[in-house]
Coordinates of C-alpha atoms and ligand atoms in Angstrom, one line a residue:
M155 CA 111.3 117.9 85.9
K156 CA 111.6 120.6 88.4
L157 CA 108.8 122.6 89.4
N158 CA 109.9 125.3 87.8
D159 CA 110.2 123.8 84.7
L160 CA 106.5 123.5 84.6
N161 CA 103.9 125.4 82.1
K162 CA 102.7 128.6 83.3
E163 CA 99.5 127.2 82.7
Y164 CA 97.0 123.9 82.7
D165 CA 93.1 123.3 81.7
L166 CA 93.3 121.2 84.8
I167 CA 95.5 120.0 87.5
V168 CA 94.9 116.8 89.5
A169 CA 96.3 116.7 92.8
G170 CA 96.9 112.8 94.2
G171 CA 98.5 110.6 92.6
G172 CA 97.0 107.3 93.6
I173 CA 94.3 105.2 91.0
T174 CA 91.6 108.1 91.0
G175 CA 94.1 110.8 90.3
A176 CA 95.9 108.4 87.9
G177 CA 92.4 107.6 86.4
V178 CA 91.5 111.3 85.8
F179 CA 94.8 112.2 84.8
Y180 CA 95.2 109.6 81.9
E181 CA 91.1 110.0 80.6
A182 CA 92.1 114.0 80.5
A183 CA 95.3 113.5 78.6
K184 CA 93.2 111.3 76.5
K185 CA 91.0 113.6 75.5
G186 CA 93.1 116.1 74.8
F187 CA 93.2 118.5 78.0
K188 CA 96.6 120.1 78.8
V189 CA 96.5 118.2 82.1
L190 CA 99.4 118.2 85.1
L191 CA 98.9 115.3 88.3
V192 CA 100.7 116.1 91.3
E193 CA 101.7 113.5 93.8
A194 CA 102.3 114.9 97.4
N195 CA 104.7 111.4 98.3
D196 CA 105.1 108.9 95.6
F197 CA 102.9 107.5 93.0
A198 CA 100.4 104.9 94.8
W199 CA 101.8 106.1 98.1
G200 CA 98.1 106.2 99.6
T201 CA 95.7 103.6 99.8
S202 CA 96.3 102.8 96.2
S203 CA 99.5 100.4 97.0
R204 CA 98.0 99.2 100.1
S205 CA 94.4 97.9 99.2
S206 CA 93.4 94.2 98.7
K207 CA 94.2 93.7 95.4
M208 CA 91.4 92.6 94.0
V209 CA 89.8 93.8 90.7
H210 CA 86.5 92.8 92.0
G211 CA 82.7 93.3 91.4
G212 CA 81.9 92.8 95.2
L213 CA 80.0 90.2 95.9
R214 CA 78.9 91.6 99.7
Y215 CA 77.2 94.8 97.8
L216 CA 74.9 92.6 96.0
K217 CA 74.2 91.8 99.5
Q218 CA 73.1 95.1 100.2
G219 CA 71.3 95.4 97.3
K220 CA 73.8 97.4 95.2
F221 CA 72.9 95.8 91.9
L222 CA 74.2 98.7 90.1
L223 CA 77.7 99.2 91.7
T224 CA 78.2 95.4 91.5
K225 CA 77.4 95.5 87.7
T226 CA 79.4 98.4 87.4
A227 CA 82.6 97.0 88.6
V228 CA 82.0 93.4 87.0
K229 CA 81.8 95.2 83.8
E230 CA 85.2 97.0 85.0
R231 CA 86.7 94.0 85.7
E232 CA 86.3 92.2 82.7
R233 CA 87.5 95.2 80.6
L234 CA 90.8 95.8 82.5
L235 CA 91.5 92.0 82.1
K236 CA 91.4 92.6 78.5
L237 CA 93.4 95.7 78.8
Y238 CA 96.2 94.6 81.2
P239 CA 96.9 90.7 80.7
G240 CA 99.9 89.9 82.8
L241 CA 99.3 92.8 85.4
V242 CA 95.1 92.1 86.0
T243 CA 94.5 88.1 86.2
P244 CA 92.1 85.8 86.7
L245 CA 91.7 84.4 90.4
N246 CA 89.5 81.6 91.5
F247 CA 87.9 81.9 95.0
I248 CA 86.6 79.6 97.3
M249 CA 84.2 79.8 100.1
P250 CA 83.4 77.4 102.7
V251 CA 79.6 77.1 103.6
Y252 CA 79.0 76.0 107.4
N253 CA 76.0 75.2 108.7
N254 CA 76.2 77.0 112.3
Y255 CA 77.1 80.4 110.8
G256 CA 77.7 82.5 107.8
P257 CA 75.7 82.7 104.6
S258 CA 73.8 79.4 103.5
K259 CA 74.3 77.3 100.5
S260 CA 71.3 78.8 98.9
S261 CA 71.9 82.3 99.4
M262 CA 75.5 82.0 98.1
K263 CA 73.7 80.4 94.9
I264 CA 71.5 83.3 94.3
G265 CA 74.2 85.7 94.8
L266 CA 76.8 84.0 92.6
S267 CA 74.2 83.6 89.9
I268 CA 73.7 87.4 89.4
Y269 CA 77.6 87.7 89.8
S270 CA 78.0 85.2 87.1
F271 CA 74.7 86.6 85.0
M272 CA 76.2 90.2 85.2
A273 CA 79.6 88.8 84.0
K274 CA 77.8 87.4 81.0
E275 CA 79.2 83.8 81.8
K276 CA 78.8 81.0 84.0
Q277 CA 81.7 81.4 86.8
H278 CA 80.9 80.1 89.6
K279 CA 80.3 76.3 90.8
T280 CA 79.3 74.1 94.5
Y281 CA 81.8 71.9 95.5
T282 CA 81.1 68.8 97.8
K283 CA 82.1 68.9 101.3
D284 CA 85.2 66.3 99.8
E285 CA 86.1 68.4 97.2
A286 CA 86.4 71.7 99.5
F287 CA 89.1 69.6 101.4
E288 CA 91.1 68.8 97.9
K289 CA 90.8 72.6 97.2
V290 CA 91.9 73.6 100.6
P291 CA 92.8 70.3 102.9
A292 CA 93.4 72.4 106.1
L293 CA 90.0 73.6 106.3
R294 CA 87.6 73.5 109.4
D295 CA 85.8 70.1 109.3
E296 CA 82.9 70.8 111.7
N297 CA 80.0 71.5 110.4
L298 CA 81.3 72.1 107.0
V299 CA 78.5 71.7 104.4
S300 CA 80.0 72.2 100.7
A301 CA 81.5 75.2 99.4
V302 CA 80.9 77.3 96.2
G303 CA 83.9 78.5 93.9
F304 CA 83.6 81.7 92.0
K305 CA 86.0 84.0 89.6
D306 CA 87.1 87.5 89.9
A307 CA 90.5 89.1 89.0
Q308 CA 93.9 90.4 90.9
V309 CA 96.4 92.9 90.3
D310 CA 99.2 94.6 91.5
D311 CA 97.4 98.0 92.5
A312 CA 101.0 100.1 92.7
R313 CA 101.8 98.9 89.6
L314 CA 98.0 99.4 87.9
V315 CA 98.8 103.3 89.1
L316 CA 101.8 103.4 87.8
R317 CA 101.0 102.2 84.3
I318 CA 98.1 104.5 84.0
I319 CA 100.0 107.4 85.0
Q320 CA 102.3 106.6 82.3
Q321 CA 99.8 106.3 79.5
G322 CA 98.7 109.6 80.6
C323 CA 102.0 110.6 79.8
R324 CA 102.5 109.6 76.3
C325 CA 99.1 110.9 75.5
G326 CA 100.9 114.2 76.9
G327 CA 100.3 114.8 80.2
T328 CA 102.8 115.7 83.0
A329 CA 103.2 113.6 86.2
M330 CA 105.2 115.0 89.2
N331 CA 105.7 113.1 92.6
Y332 CA 106.8 114.9 95.5
T333 CA 104.6 117.7 95.0
K334 CA 102.2 119.0 97.1
V335 CA 99.2 121.4 96.3
V336 CA 99.0 123.7 99.0
G337 CA 96.7 125.9 98.5
F338 CA 94.5 127.3 95.2
Q339 CA 93.5 131.2 94.6
R340 CA 90.3 132.2 93.5
N341 CA 89.1 135.1 90.9
R342 CA 87.0 138.0 91.9
K343 CA 83.6 135.9 90.8
G344 CA 85.3 132.8 93.0
H345 CA 86.3 130.9 90.4
L346 CA 89.3 128.6 90.6
A347 CA 92.3 130.6 88.9
A348 CA 95.3 129.3 90.3
V349 CA 96.7 126.5 92.1
N350 CA 99.7 126.7 94.5
M351 CA 102.2 123.8 94.4
S352 CA 105.0 122.9 96.2
D353 CA 108.5 120.3 96.4
E354 CA 108.6 117.7 99.0
K355 CA 110.9 119.8 101.6
G356 CA 108.3 122.9 101.0
S357 CA 111.5 124.8 100.1
L358 CA 110.1 125.7 96.4
C359 CA 106.5 126.9 95.9
V360 CA 105.1 127.8 92.6
E361 CA 101.6 129.0 91.5
T362 CA 100.2 128.0 87.9
K363 CA 97.3 129.1 86.2
T364 CA 94.5 126.8 86.0
K365 CA 90.6 126.8 85.9
V366 CA 90.2 123.6 87.4
L367 CA 91.7 121.7 90.1
I368 CA 90.7 118.3 90.6
N369 CA 91.3 116.9 94.0
A370 CA 91.6 112.9 94.3
T371 CA 93.4 113.1 97.5
G372 CA 91.6 110.3 98.9
A373 CA 91.8 110.6 102.8
Y374 CA 93.1 113.8 102.7
A375 CA 90.5 115.6 100.8
E376 CA 88.7 117.8 103.2
Q377 CA 92.3 119.2 103.8
L378 CA 92.0 120.8 100.2
H379 CA 87.9 120.8 100.1
P380 CA 85.7 120.7 103.3
S381 CA 83.0 118.5 103.2
P382 CA 80.0 121.1 101.7
M383 CA 77.3 118.4 102.9
K384 CA 76.0 118.8 106.4
G385 CA 76.7 116.6 109.1
F386 CA 78.9 114.6 106.7
H387 CA 82.8 114.0 106.9
I388 CA 85.4 111.9 105.6
R389 CA 85.5 109.0 107.9
P390 CA 89.1 107.3 107.7
L391 CA 88.6 103.8 108.2
R392 CA 92.0 101.6 108.1
G393 CA 92.2 97.9 106.6
S394 CA 95.0 96.1 107.6
H395 CA 96.6 92.8 106.0
L396 CA 99.0 90.6 107.5
V397 CA 101.7 88.7 105.0
F398 CA 103.2 85.3 105.5
P399 CA 105.6 83.6 103.2
K400 CA 103.9 81.0 100.8
S401 CA 105.8 77.9 102.5
V402 CA 103.5 78.8 105.1
F403 CA 100.5 77.5 103.5
P404 CA 100.9 77.2 99.6
L405 CA 97.6 78.5 98.4
D406 CA 96.4 78.7 94.6
R407 CA 93.0 80.6 95.3
V408 CA 91.3 82.7 97.7
V409 CA 89.8 81.5 100.8
S410 CA 86.9 84.0 101.5
F411 CA 85.4 83.3 105.0
I412 CA 83.1 84.8 107.4
H413 CA 85.3 85.6 110.7
P414 CA 83.4 84.1 113.6
K415 CA 83.7 86.9 115.9
D416 CA 81.4 89.8 113.9
L417 CA 80.8 87.9 110.7
R418 CA 82.7 90.1 108.3
P419 CA 84.0 88.4 105.2
V420 CA 88.0 88.1 105.5
F421 CA 90.2 86.8 102.9
L422 CA 93.2 84.5 102.9
F423 CA 94.7 85.2 99.3
P424 CA 98.0 84.4 97.1
W425 CA 99.6 87.1 95.9
E426 CA 103.0 87.6 94.2
G427 CA 104.0 84.5 95.8
S428 CA 103.5 85.4 99.0
V429 CA 100.0 84.7 101.1
F430 CA 97.8 87.9 102.3
L431 CA 95.3 87.8 105.0
G432 CA 92.9 90.5 105.5
T433 CA 91.2 92.9 105.9
T434 CA 90.1 94.9 108.7
D435 CA 87.9 97.7 109.1
V436 CA 88.2 100.2 112.1
D437 CA 88.8 103.8 112.7
H438 CA 91.9 105.3 111.8
D439 CA 93.3 106.6 115.4
Q440 CA 96.5 107.5 113.8
S441 CA 97.7 111.1 112.3
L442 CA 97.2 111.3 108.7
K443 CA 100.9 112.6 108.5
M444 CA 102.4 109.4 109.0
E445 CA 102.1 106.2 106.7
P446 CA 99.5 103.8 108.4
F447 CA 100.6 101.1 110.3
M448 CA 98.2 98.1 111.6
R449 CA 97.8 97.3 115.5
M450 CA 98.3 94.3 117.3
K451 CA 94.6 93.9 118.0
E452 CA 93.9 94.0 114.2
A453 CA 96.4 91.2 114.3
D454 CA 95.0 89.2 117.1
Y455 CA 91.6 89.9 115.3
L456 CA 92.9 88.6 111.8
M457 CA 94.7 85.4 113.3
E458 CA 91.5 84.8 115.7
G459 CA 89.5 84.1 112.2
L460 CA 92.4 82.5 110.5
N461 CA 93.1 79.7 113.4
Y462 CA 89.0 79.4 113.2
I463 CA 88.9 78.6 109.7
L464 CA 92.0 76.5 109.1
P465 CA 92.7 75.2 113.1
D466 CA 94.9 72.4 112.2
L467 CA 97.8 74.9 110.2
N468 CA 98.5 76.3 114.3
L469 CA 99.7 79.3 112.5
S470 CA 101.1 82.4 114.8
L471 CA 102.1 85.9 114.1
N472 CA 105.3 84.6 114.2
D473 CA 104.9 83.2 111.1
C474 CA 104.6 86.5 109.6
V475 CA 107.1 88.3 107.3
S476 CA 105.1 91.6 107.3
S477 CA 102.1 93.9 107.6
L478 CA 100.4 96.6 105.8
A479 CA 97.5 99.3 106.3
G480 CA 95.9 101.5 103.9
V481 CA 92.9 103.7 104.8
R482 CA 89.6 103.9 103.4
P483 CA 87.9 107.3 103.1
V484 CA 84.2 106.9 103.4
L485 CA 81.7 109.9 103.5
S486 CA 79.6 109.5 107.1
K487 CA 78.0 110.9 109.5
K488 CA 79.2 108.1 112.3
K489 CA 76.3 106.7 113.2
K490 CA 76.9 103.3 111.6
A491 CA 79.1 100.3 112.1
A492 CA 82.7 100.5 110.1
S493 CA 82.0 97.9 107.7
K494 CA 78.1 99.1 107.2
E495 CA 79.3 102.0 106.2
S496 CA 79.4 103.0 101.9
R497 CA 82.2 102.7 99.3
E498 CA 80.6 104.5 97.2
H499 CA 82.4 107.4 95.6
V500 CA 81.4 111.0 95.9
I501 CA 81.5 114.1 93.7
W502 CA 81.7 117.8 95.3
K503 CA 82.0 121.0 92.7
D504 CA 82.8 124.2 94.0
K505 CA 83.5 126.6 91.0
G506 CA 86.3 124.8 89.3
L507 CA 87.6 123.1 92.3
I508 CA 86.1 119.0 92.0
T509 CA 86.9 116.8 94.7
V510 CA 86.8 112.8 93.8
T511 CA 86.6 110.6 96.8
G512 CA 85.4 106.8 98.0
G513 CA 84.9 104.2 95.4
K514 CA 87.2 101.3 94.9
L515 CA 90.4 100.7 92.8
T516 CA 88.6 98.3 89.9
T517 CA 86.3 101.2 89.4
F518 CA 88.5 104.0 88.9
R519 CA 87.8 104.5 85.0
I520 CA 84.5 105.7 86.0
L521 CA 85.3 107.8 89.0
A522 CA 87.8 109.6 86.4
N523 CA 85.0 110.3 83.9
D524 CA 82.0 111.4 86.2
A525 CA 84.7 113.8 87.7
L526 CA 85.8 115.4 84.3
K527 CA 81.8 115.5 83.4
A528 CA 81.4 117.3 86.7
A529 CA 84.7 119.8 85.5
K530 CA 83.2 120.7 81.8
S531 CA 81.8 123.5 82.3
Y532 CA 85.0 124.8 83.4
L533 CA 87.3 123.4 80.7
P534 CA 88.0 124.6 77.2
E535 CA 87.8 122.8 73.9
P536 CA 90.3 120.0 74.1
V537 CA 93.5 121.0 71.5
S538 CA 92.8 117.6 69.7
Q539 CA 92.4 113.8 70.7
S540 CA 95.6 112.8 71.5
G541 CA 96.1 109.2 71.1
E542 CA 99.2 107.6 73.5
T543 CA 103.0 108.2 71.6
K544 CA 104.1 104.9 70.2
N545 CA 107.5 104.8 69.3
N546 CA 107.8 102.6 66.3
N547 CA 111.2 103.1 65.7
I548 CA 112.1 100.9 68.2
I549 CA 112.7 97.3 67.0
Y550 CA 114.4 95.0 69.1
N551 CA 115.0 91.4 67.8
K552 CA 116.7 90.0 70.9
E553 CA 115.2 87.0 72.0
L554 CA 115.0 86.5 75.6
H555 CA 115.5 83.2 77.4
I556 CA 112.6 83.5 79.5
S557 CA 109.8 81.9 80.8
K558 CA 106.1 82.3 79.4
E559 CA 104.9 83.3 83.0
M560 CA 107.6 86.1 83.1
K561 CA 107.4 87.4 79.5
K562 CA 103.7 88.0 80.8
R563 CA 104.8 89.0 84.0
V564 CA 106.9 92.4 82.0
L565 CA 104.1 92.9 79.7
G566 CA 101.7 93.2 81.9
R567 CA 103.6 95.4 84.4
Y568 CA 105.5 97.6 81.7
G569 CA 103.3 97.4 78.5
R570 CA 104.9 96.2 74.9
H571 CA 106.8 99.4 74.5
K572 CA 108.8 99.2 77.6
F573 CA 109.4 95.6 77.0
Q574 CA 111.5 96.3 74.2
I575 CA 113.4 98.2 76.4
I576 CA 113.5 95.7 79.0
Q577 CA 114.4 93.1 76.5
Q578 CA 117.9 94.7 76.0
Y579 CA 118.8 93.7 79.7
D580 CA 121.3 91.0 80.4
E581 CA 119.8 87.5 80.8
H582 CA 121.2 87.5 84.4
L583 CA 118.4 90.5 85.3
F584 CA 115.9 87.9 84.6
K585 CA 116.2 86.2 87.8
P586 CA 113.6 86.1 90.6
I587 CA 114.4 87.9 93.8
E588 CA 114.8 85.4 96.4
N589 CA 111.5 83.1 96.6
T590 CA 109.5 86.3 95.1
N591 CA 108.2 86.6 91.2
T592 CA 110.1 90.0 91.0
L593 CA 112.9 90.3 88.4
W594 CA 116.0 92.1 89.2
A595 CA 115.6 93.7 85.7
E596 CA 112.6 95.2 87.5
I597 CA 114.7 97.1 89.6
R598 CA 116.8 98.1 87.3
Y599 CA 114.4 99.3 85.0
A600 CA 112.2 101.3 87.9
A601 CA 116.3 103.0 88.7
E602 CA 116.6 104.2 85.2
H603 CA 113.3 105.1 84.0
E604 CA 110.3 105.3 86.9
N605 CA 111.0 108.7 89.2
I606 CA 112.7 106.8 92.3
V607 CA 113.1 109.9 94.8
H608 CA 113.3 107.3 97.9
L609 CA 114.8 103.9 98.6
S610 CA 111.0 102.9 99.5
D611 CA 109.3 104.2 96.1
L612 CA 111.8 101.4 94.6
L613 CA 111.4 98.2 97.0
L614 CA 107.4 99.3 98.4
R615 CA 105.9 100.3 95.3
R616 CA 107.6 99.8 92.0
V617 CA 108.8 96.2 93.3
R618 CA 106.8 95.2 96.2
I619 CA 109.6 93.2 97.9
G620 CA 109.4 94.9 101.1
L621 CA 106.0 93.4 102.0
L622 CA 107.1 90.3 100.6
L623 CA 110.6 89.5 102.1
P624 CA 111.4 88.9 105.5
G625 CA 112.9 92.2 107.5
G626 CA 111.5 94.4 104.0
G627 CA 114.8 92.7 102.3
R628 CA 117.1 94.6 104.4
D629 CA 119.6 91.9 103.4
L630 CA 119.7 92.9 99.9
L631 CA 120.2 96.3 100.3
D632 CA 123.4 96.4 99.1
Q633 CA 123.1 94.4 95.7
V634 CA 120.0 96.8 94.8
E635 CA 122.7 99.5 95.3
T636 CA 125.1 98.0 93.4
L637 CA 122.5 97.6 90.4
C638 CA 121.2 101.2 90.6
K639 CA 124.1 103.2 91.3
P640 CA 124.8 103.7 87.7
H641 CA 121.3 105.0 87.2
L642 CA 120.7 106.8 90.6
S643 CA 122.5 110.1 90.7
W644 CA 122.4 109.4 94.6
T645 CA 126.2 110.1 96.1
N646 CA 127.5 107.5 98.8
K647 CA 126.2 109.9 101.3
K648 CA 122.6 109.7 100.0
W649 CA 122.7 106.4 99.7
E650 CA 123.5 105.3 103.5
A651 CA 121.1 108.0 104.3
E652 CA 118.2 106.3 102.2
K653 CA 119.0 102.8 103.7
K654 CA 119.1 103.7 107.6
A655 CA 115.6 105.6 106.6
Y656 CA 114.0 102.3 104.6
K657 CA 115.1 99.8 107.8
I658 CA 113.3 102.5 110.0
L659 CA 110.5 102.9 107.8
W660 CA 110.3 99.3 107.7
E661 CA 110.5 98.6 111.3
T662 CA 108.2 101.2 112.5
V663 CA 105.3 101.0 109.8
Y664 CA 105.5 97.2 107.7
S665 CA 107.1 95.0 110.1
P666 CA 104.5 92.2 111.9
P667 CA 103.0 94.4 114.9
N668 CA 104.1 91.7 117.5
K669 CA 107.8 92.8 116.2
R670 CA 107.3 96.2 117.0
K671 CA 108.2 98.4 120.2
G672 CA 106.3 100.4 122.2
A673 CA 103.6 103.0 121.0
L674 CA 103.7 101.7 117.7
I675 CA 101.8 98.5 118.7
Ligands
FAD39 C1 92.4 98.0 103.1 C2 91.9 98.3 102.2 C3 91.5 97.0 100.6 C4 91.1 97.6 99.9 N1 90.6 96.5 98.7 C5 90.0 96.9 97.9 C6 90.4 95.9 96.7 O1 91.0 94.7 96.7 N2 89.5 96.0 95.6 C7 89.4 97.4 95.0 O2 88.7 97.6 93.8 N3 89.5 98.5 95.9 C8 90.0 98.4 97.4 N4 90.0 99.3 98.1 C9 89.7 100.4 97.8 C10 90.8 101.3 97.1 O3 91.9 100.5 97.5 C11 90.7 102.9 96.8 O4 89.4 103.3 96.5 C12 91.6 103.4 96.3 O5 93.2 103.1 96.3 C13 91.6 105.0 96.8 O6 92.3 105.6 95.9 P1 92.6 107.2 95.3 O7 93.4 107.7 94.6 O8 91.2 107.7 95.4 O9 93.6 107.5 97.0 P2 94.7 106.9 97.6 O10 95.4 106.2 96.6 O11 95.1 107.6 98.8 O12 95.7 108.6 96.8 C14 95.3 109.8 97.5 C15 96.9 110.4 97.1 O13 97.1 111.6 97.3 C16 98.1 112.3 97.7 N5 97.8 113.6 98.4 C17 97.2 113.9 99.7 N6 97.5 115.0 99.9 C18 97.8 116.2 99.1 C19 98.1 117.3 98.0 N7 97.2 118.3 98.9 N8 98.4 117.3 96.8 C20 98.9 116.2 96.1 N9 98.7 114.7 96.6 C21 98.0 114.8 97.7 C22 98.5 111.3 99.0 O14 99.2 111.2 99.2 C23 98.0 109.9 98.2 O15 98.9 109.1 97.0 C24 90.4 99.1 99.4 C25 90.5 99.8 100.4 C26 91.1 99.4 101.6 C27 91.4 101.0 102.7

């Protein structure tokens, strides 16, 4: 769809195609509203593809006494596990307990008992020192007393955004990537009346009527809606991760540990066949116009923590394949240390302009419904409650000879309906790409059906091999081109330009910081 093809009027327009905008879009479409979502870059381009990929209650919020926040998040975690099996998957955590620093065994036990109580089943246990070594053989021995284990869940964050947007589209909503809200108009009473949008190059602009604009632009929120709270502004905080190949340290659970330098929690976690280490929490000192990147100082901090907790592994930044940074918008008077700032979401209302920002990936549905509640007096009666359209005419009987795990993966990422389409692909496409869990079929499907505008959309968000393979998978680009060429209407010139741009982007933003040159360190 092109900008010019849009309707002349919508009940509401959502700016921002991260998890928050996606949630608002889906909930609104499900309720029967005529809704348009526009994303300035690619769907999930912002923080929602750069998180720690955890669907969690957030144990540390308990420590801050935020019981309601934790309880809501635990409930949402359980709901997402049920709704999206194969995409949101259970994950075990282990946290070593030391007698010279970090939380004590008894305080951990109290916190975890509350956590289990909220989930309505016992989800934690205590390990002896020997059991802890069995689970994670390389743990630091000195002063280790025991460990605690608990359960949470993880997700492919960008794919969750995609699935929610696709569900919204199946309920009748329209979603466009590379379309930016550049302004809005108000009527004489000051109520929102129209929204101005432009395409990626800014060469085509349209004005579309609507009484509600939901501003779900994350760290960019104040560009559309300056903070109405005196003294409070969005404080962009950067969190970064390093990515290691699984071969360096095979891991079947998250090792959650306390960084010895500042006593912040840090996670080493398995994800998509690799191992991630993160996160940092620092003031974002880069322009919001460019993709955020990890600085060398952050990498050193994470490596210091890792080598403290797993000293015998002797890992260095040279073992790293890539890095990833995301920006968290927190509302702040900038008085506190970054890690002490509240992660709760905020809603601002101004005569049809509703801003929703902050919060967590896990609780996106709560944010979405709060935003819609705030917009209620400006919304018409919805036409009808529209359920998702189901394509019952498609019955494919082909039996795929793929493993149970692969089937689960594809179902989780695409849902039952799409699975039927993918099932028609040749069996040779159901092979994993190199040593990742990603299937070639996923690349083909994305090229055919998932609004790919740039090669980076495909390799960094529809599939994630750009994060998982050395060099962002640059050695596979010709194979990717051969597979996708029949399905993307790109000329040879466009393919060459895209490959070049992807390599430059990867080098400057996603490579490990010790491999970069100049100012980008
Ligand atoms: C390092 C890190 C780790 C995290 N880990 C977790 C975790 O493990 N679990 C968890 O639950 N939460 C986690 N979070 C929090 C979670 O990732 C965020 O709360 C969530 O992704 C925010 O989503 P969003 O849609 O509000 O913002 P974003 O994902 O940033 O989306 C905003 C979008 O708006 C677009 N945009 C900007 N301006 C415009 C415009 N004018 N018009 C149209 N579009 C526009 C941007 O391009 C962007 O894509 C983490 C956050 C960080 C930073």
